[in-house]
PDB file of C-alpha atoms in Angstrom:
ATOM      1  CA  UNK A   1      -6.490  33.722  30.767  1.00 42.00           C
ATOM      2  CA  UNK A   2      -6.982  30.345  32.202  1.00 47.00           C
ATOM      3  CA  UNK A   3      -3.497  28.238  33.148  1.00 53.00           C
ATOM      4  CA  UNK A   4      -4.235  25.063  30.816  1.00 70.00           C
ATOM      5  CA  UNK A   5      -4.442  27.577  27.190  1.00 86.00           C
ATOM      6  CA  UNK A   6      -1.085  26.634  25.124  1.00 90.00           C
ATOM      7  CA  UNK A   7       1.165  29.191  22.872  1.00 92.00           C
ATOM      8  CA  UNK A   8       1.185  27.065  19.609  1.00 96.00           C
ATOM      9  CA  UNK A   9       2.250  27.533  15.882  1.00 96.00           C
ATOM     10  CA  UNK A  10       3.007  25.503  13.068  1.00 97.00           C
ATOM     11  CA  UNK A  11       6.592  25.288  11.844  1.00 98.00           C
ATOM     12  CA  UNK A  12       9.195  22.948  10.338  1.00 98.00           C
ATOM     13  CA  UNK A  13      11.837  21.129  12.107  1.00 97.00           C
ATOM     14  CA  UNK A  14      15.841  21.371  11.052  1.00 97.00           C
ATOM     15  CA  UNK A  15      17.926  18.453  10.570  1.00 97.00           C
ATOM     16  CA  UNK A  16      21.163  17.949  12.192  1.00 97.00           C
ATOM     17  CA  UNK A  17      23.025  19.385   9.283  1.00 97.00           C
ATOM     18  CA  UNK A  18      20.705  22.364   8.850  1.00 98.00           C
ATOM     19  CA  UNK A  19      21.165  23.130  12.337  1.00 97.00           C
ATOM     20  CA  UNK A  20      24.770  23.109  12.210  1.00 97.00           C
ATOM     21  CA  UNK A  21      25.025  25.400   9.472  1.00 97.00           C
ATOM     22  CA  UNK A  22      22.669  27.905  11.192  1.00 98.00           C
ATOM     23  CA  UNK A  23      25.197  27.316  14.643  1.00 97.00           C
ATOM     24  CA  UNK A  24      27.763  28.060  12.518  1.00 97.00           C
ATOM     25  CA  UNK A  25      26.232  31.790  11.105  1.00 97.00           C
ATOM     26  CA  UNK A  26      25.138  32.283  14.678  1.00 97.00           C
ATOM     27  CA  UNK A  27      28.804  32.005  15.574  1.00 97.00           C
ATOM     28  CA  UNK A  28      28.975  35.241  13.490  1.00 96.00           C
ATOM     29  CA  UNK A  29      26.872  37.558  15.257  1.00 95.00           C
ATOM     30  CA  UNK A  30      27.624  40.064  17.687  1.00 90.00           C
ATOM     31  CA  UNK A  31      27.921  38.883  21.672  1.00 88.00           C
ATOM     32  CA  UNK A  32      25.227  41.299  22.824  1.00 87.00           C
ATOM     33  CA  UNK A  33      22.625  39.563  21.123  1.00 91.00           C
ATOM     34  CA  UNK A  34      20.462  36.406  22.762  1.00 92.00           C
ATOM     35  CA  UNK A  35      20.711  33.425  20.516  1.00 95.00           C
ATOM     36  CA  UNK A  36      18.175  31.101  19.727  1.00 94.00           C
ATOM     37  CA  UNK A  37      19.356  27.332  21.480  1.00 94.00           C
ATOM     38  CA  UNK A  38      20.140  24.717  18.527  1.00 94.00           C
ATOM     39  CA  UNK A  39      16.893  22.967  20.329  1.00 93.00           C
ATOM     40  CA  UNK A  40      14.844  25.657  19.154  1.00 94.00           C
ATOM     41  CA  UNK A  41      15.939  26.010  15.591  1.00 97.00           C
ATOM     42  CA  UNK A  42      12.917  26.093  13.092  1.00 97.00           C
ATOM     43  CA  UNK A  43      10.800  27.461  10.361  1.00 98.00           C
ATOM     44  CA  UNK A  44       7.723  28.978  11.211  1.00 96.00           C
ATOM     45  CA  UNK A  45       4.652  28.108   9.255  1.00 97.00           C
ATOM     46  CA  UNK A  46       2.111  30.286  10.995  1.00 97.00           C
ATOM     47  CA  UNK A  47       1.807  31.481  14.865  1.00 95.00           C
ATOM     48  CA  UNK A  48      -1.677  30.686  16.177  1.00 96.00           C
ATOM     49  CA  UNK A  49      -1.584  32.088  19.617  1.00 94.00           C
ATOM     50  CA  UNK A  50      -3.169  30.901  22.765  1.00 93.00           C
ATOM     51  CA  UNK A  51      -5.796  27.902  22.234  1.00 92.00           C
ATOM     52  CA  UNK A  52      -7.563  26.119  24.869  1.00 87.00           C
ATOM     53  CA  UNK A  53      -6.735  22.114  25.185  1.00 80.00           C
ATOM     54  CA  UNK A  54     -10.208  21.852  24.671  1.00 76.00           C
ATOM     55  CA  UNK A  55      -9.813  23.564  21.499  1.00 83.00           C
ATOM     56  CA  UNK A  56      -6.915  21.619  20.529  1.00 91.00           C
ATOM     57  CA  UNK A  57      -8.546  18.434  19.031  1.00 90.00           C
ATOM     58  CA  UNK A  58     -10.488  20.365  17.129  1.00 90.00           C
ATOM     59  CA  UNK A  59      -7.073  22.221  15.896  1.00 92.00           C
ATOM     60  CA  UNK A  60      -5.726  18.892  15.093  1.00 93.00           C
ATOM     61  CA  UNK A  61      -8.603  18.084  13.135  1.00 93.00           C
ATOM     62  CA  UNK A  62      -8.596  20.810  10.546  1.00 93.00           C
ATOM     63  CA  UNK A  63      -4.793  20.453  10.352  1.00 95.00           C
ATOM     64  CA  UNK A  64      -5.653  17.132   9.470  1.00 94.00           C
ATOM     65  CA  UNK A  65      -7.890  18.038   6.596  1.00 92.00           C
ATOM     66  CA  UNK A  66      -5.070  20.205   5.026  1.00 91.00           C
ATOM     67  CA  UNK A  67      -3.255  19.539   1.826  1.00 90.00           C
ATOM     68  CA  UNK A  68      -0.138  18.938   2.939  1.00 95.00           C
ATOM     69  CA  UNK A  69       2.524  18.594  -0.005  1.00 95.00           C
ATOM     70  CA  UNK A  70       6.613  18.589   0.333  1.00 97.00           C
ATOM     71  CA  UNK A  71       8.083  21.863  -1.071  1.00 98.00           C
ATOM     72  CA  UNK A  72      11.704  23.198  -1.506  1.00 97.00           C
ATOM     73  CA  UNK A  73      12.530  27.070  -0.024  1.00 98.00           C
ATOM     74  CA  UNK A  74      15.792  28.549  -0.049  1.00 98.00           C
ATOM     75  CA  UNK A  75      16.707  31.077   2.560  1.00 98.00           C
ATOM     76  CA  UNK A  76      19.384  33.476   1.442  1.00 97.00           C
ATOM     77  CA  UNK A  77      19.035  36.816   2.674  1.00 97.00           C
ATOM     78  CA  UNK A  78      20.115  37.335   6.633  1.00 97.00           C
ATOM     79  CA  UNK A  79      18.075  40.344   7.595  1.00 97.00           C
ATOM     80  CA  UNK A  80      17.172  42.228  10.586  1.00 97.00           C
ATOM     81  CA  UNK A  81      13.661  43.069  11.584  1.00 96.00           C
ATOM     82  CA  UNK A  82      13.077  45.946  13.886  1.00 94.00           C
ATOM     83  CA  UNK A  83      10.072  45.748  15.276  1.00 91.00           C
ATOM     84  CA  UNK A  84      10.593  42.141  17.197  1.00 91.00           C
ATOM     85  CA  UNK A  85      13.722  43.060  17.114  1.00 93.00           C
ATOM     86  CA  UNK A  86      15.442  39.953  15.444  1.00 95.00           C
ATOM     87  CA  UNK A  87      17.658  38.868  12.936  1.00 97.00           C
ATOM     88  CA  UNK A  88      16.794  35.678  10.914  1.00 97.00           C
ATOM     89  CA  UNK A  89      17.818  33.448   8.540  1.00 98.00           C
ATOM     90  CA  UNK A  90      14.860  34.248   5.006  1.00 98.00           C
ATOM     91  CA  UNK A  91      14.335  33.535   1.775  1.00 97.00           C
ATOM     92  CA  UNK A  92      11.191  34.282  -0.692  1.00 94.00           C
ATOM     93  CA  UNK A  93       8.022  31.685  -0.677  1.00 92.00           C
ATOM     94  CA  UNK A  94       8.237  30.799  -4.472  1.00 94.00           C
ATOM     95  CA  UNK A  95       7.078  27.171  -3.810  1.00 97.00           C
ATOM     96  CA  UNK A  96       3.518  27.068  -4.824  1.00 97.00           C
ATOM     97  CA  UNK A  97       2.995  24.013  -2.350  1.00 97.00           C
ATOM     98  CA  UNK A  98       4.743  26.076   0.195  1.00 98.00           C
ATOM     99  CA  UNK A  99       2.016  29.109  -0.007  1.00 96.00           C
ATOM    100  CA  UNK A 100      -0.323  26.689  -0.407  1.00 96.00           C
ATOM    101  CA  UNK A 101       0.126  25.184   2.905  1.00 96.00           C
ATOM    102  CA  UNK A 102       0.960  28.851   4.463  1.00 97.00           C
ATOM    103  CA  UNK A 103      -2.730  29.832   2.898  1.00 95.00           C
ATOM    104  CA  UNK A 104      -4.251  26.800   3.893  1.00 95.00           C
ATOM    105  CA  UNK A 105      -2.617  27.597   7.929  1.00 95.00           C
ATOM    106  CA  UNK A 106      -4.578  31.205   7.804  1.00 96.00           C
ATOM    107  CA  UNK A 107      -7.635  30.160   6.583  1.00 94.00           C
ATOM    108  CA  UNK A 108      -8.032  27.574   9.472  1.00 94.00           C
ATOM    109  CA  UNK A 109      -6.782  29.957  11.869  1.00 94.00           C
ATOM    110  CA  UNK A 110      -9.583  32.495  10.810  1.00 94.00           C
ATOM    111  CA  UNK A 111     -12.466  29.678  10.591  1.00 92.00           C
ATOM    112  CA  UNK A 112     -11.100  28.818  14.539  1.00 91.00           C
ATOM    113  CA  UNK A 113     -10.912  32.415  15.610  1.00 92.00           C
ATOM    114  CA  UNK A 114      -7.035  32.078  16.428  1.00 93.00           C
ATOM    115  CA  UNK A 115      -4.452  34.477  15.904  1.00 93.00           C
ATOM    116  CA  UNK A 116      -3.521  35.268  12.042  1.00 94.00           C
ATOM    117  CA  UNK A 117      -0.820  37.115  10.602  1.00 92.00           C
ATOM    118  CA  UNK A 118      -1.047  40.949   9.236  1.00 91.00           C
ATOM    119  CA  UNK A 119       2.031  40.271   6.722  1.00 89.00           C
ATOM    120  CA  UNK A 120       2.447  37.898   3.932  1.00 93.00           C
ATOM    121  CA  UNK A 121       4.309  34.831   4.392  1.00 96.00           C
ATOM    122  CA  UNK A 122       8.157  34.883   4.994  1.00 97.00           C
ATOM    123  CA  UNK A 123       9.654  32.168   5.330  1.00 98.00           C
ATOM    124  CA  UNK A 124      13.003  32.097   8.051  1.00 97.00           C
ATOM    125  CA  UNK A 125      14.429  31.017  10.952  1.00 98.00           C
ATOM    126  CA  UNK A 126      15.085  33.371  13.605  1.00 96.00           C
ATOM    127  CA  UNK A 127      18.449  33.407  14.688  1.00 97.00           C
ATOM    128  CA  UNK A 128      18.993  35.595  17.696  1.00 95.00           C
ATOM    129  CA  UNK A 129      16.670  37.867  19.591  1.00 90.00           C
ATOM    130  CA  UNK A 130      16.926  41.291  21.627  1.00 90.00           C
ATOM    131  CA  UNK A 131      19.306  42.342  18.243  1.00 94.00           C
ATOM    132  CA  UNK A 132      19.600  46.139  18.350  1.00 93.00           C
ATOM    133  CA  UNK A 133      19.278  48.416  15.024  1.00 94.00           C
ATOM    134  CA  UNK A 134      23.265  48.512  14.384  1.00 94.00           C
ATOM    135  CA  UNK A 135      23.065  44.533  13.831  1.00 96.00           C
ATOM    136  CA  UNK A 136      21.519  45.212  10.426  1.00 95.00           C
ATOM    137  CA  UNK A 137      24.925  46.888   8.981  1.00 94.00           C
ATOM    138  CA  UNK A 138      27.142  44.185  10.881  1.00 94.00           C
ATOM    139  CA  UNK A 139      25.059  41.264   9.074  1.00 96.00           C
ATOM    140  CA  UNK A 140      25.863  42.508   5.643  1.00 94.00           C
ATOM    141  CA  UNK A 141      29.151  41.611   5.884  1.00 94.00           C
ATOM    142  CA  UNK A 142      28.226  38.212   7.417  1.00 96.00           C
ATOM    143  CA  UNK A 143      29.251  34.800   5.046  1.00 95.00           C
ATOM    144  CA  UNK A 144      27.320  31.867   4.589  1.00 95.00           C
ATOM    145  CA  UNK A 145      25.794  29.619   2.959  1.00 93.00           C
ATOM    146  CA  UNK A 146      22.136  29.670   2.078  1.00 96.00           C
ATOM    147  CA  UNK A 147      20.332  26.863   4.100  1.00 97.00           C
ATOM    148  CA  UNK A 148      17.560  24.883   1.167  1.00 97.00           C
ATOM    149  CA  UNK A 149      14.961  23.616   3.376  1.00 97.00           C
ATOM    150  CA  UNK A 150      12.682  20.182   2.133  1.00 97.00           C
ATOM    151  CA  UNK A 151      10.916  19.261   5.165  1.00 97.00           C
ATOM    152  CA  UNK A 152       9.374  16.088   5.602  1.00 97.00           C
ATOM    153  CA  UNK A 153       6.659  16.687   7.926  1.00 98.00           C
ATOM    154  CA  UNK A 154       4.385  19.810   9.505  1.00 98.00           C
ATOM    155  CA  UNK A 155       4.552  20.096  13.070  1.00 98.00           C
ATOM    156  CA  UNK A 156       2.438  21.740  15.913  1.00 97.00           C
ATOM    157  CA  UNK A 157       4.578  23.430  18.500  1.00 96.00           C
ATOM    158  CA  UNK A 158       3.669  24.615  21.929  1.00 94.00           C
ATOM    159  CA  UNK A 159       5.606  27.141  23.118  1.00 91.00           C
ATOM    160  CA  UNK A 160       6.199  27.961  26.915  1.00 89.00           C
ATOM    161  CA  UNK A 161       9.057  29.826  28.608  1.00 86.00           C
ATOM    162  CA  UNK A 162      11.587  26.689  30.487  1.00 80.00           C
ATOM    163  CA  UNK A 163      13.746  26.395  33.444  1.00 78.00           C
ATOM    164  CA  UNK A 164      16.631  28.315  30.768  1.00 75.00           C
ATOM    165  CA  UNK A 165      14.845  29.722  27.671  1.00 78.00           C
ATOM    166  CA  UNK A 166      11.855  28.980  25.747  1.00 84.00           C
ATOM    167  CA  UNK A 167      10.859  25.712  24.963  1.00 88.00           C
ATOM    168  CA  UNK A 168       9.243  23.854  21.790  1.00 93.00           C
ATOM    169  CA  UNK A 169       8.096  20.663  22.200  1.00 94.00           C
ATOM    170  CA  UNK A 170       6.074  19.352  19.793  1.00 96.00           C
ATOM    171  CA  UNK A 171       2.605  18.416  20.031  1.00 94.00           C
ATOM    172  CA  UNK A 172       1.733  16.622  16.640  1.00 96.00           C
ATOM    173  CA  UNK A 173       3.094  15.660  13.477  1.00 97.00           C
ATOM    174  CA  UNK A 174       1.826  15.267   9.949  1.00 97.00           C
ATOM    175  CA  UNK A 175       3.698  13.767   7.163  1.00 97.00           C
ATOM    176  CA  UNK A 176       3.616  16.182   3.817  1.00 97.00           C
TER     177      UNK A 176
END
C-alpha cells in the first residue's frame, strides 16, 4: 500500500463538557483496560478506510454535496462489543437527520469504492479498548449519566498511530 494513503472516517467532535463526563465514566472502568485519550473522544459517523491524497479532493467533494442537517442522539446504554473488543458509550439513531446523514456517508463511500459498514448505524463513543469479555458484567453496575450529543459540524478524521497512541487530527470541517 503506498506510504501517502490516509486512515479516515467521518465522526463528531465532543465539547469540553461532553468530554468530561465521558473522563468521568472512564474513571469507572477496570485498570486492565486501554483507555481512549480525552484527545481522541468522538462519535463516529462512518469509517472509510485507506484513501489515496489523490483521492481525497474528490472525497471532500461529495462530502460537500451532502445534506448535512443538526440532529440530537442520546447515548444511554454502556455496552461491550466482543469482537473489537471494546466498550463504548451508545444510544439508538432515532434522529431522522442523523440516519440521513449516516445513509448519505455509505452511499458516497460505495459510489468511491471505500470501505462501508456490514452493520446498521450505531451511534457511540468508544471508551476503552483491549476490554476482555468479563467487562460486560462489571459495566452493568457502572453509573452515569447519558451524554445528548447536538453537534455542530461533520468532520473528516485521519487516523494514524502517534509517538503515544493514535492520533485524530482533523482534515476538514463542514457546518450541519
Amino acid at each position: 500500500m503506498p506510504l501517502n494513503n490516509k486512515r479516515i472516517f467521518l465522526g463528531f467532535s465532543l465539547t469540553a463538557q461532553q468530554t468530561q463526563k465521558i473522563a468521568l465514566i472512564q474513571s469507572k472502568l477496570p485498570d486492565n483496560v486501554r483507555l481512549v485519550p480525552k484527545a481522541n473522544l468522538h462519535m463516529t459517523l462512518a469509517f472509510l478506510g485507506r484513501i489515496s491524497t489523490h483521492h481525497l479532493f474528490q472525497l471532500n467533494q461529495h462530502v460537500s454535496l451532502i445534506t448535512k442537517t443538526t440532529f440530537q442522539v442520546t447515548l444511554n446504554e454502556l455496552t461491550y462489543w466482543k469482537k473489537p473488543k471494546i466498550v463504548c458509550l451508545k444510544g439508538s439513531a432515532n434522529d431522522t437527520n442523523l440516519l440521513q446523514l449516516a445513509n448519505h456517508a455509505q452511499l458516497m463511500a460505495k459510489k468511491l469504492n471505500l470501505h462501508q459498514s456490514e452493520y446498521p448505524y450505531t451511534p457511540h463513543i468508544t471508551l476503552c479498548r483491549k476490554a476482555k469479555p468479563e467487562i460486560e458484567t462489571l459495566i452493568k453496575h457502572i453509573r452515569y449519566q447519558p451524554l445528548i450529543l447536538s453537534p455542530k459540524q461533520l468532520h473528516l478524521f485521519e487516523s494514524f498511530p502517534g509517538k503515544n497512541s493514535v492520533e485524530y487530527p482533523i482534515i476538514e470541517s463542514w457546518v450541519l
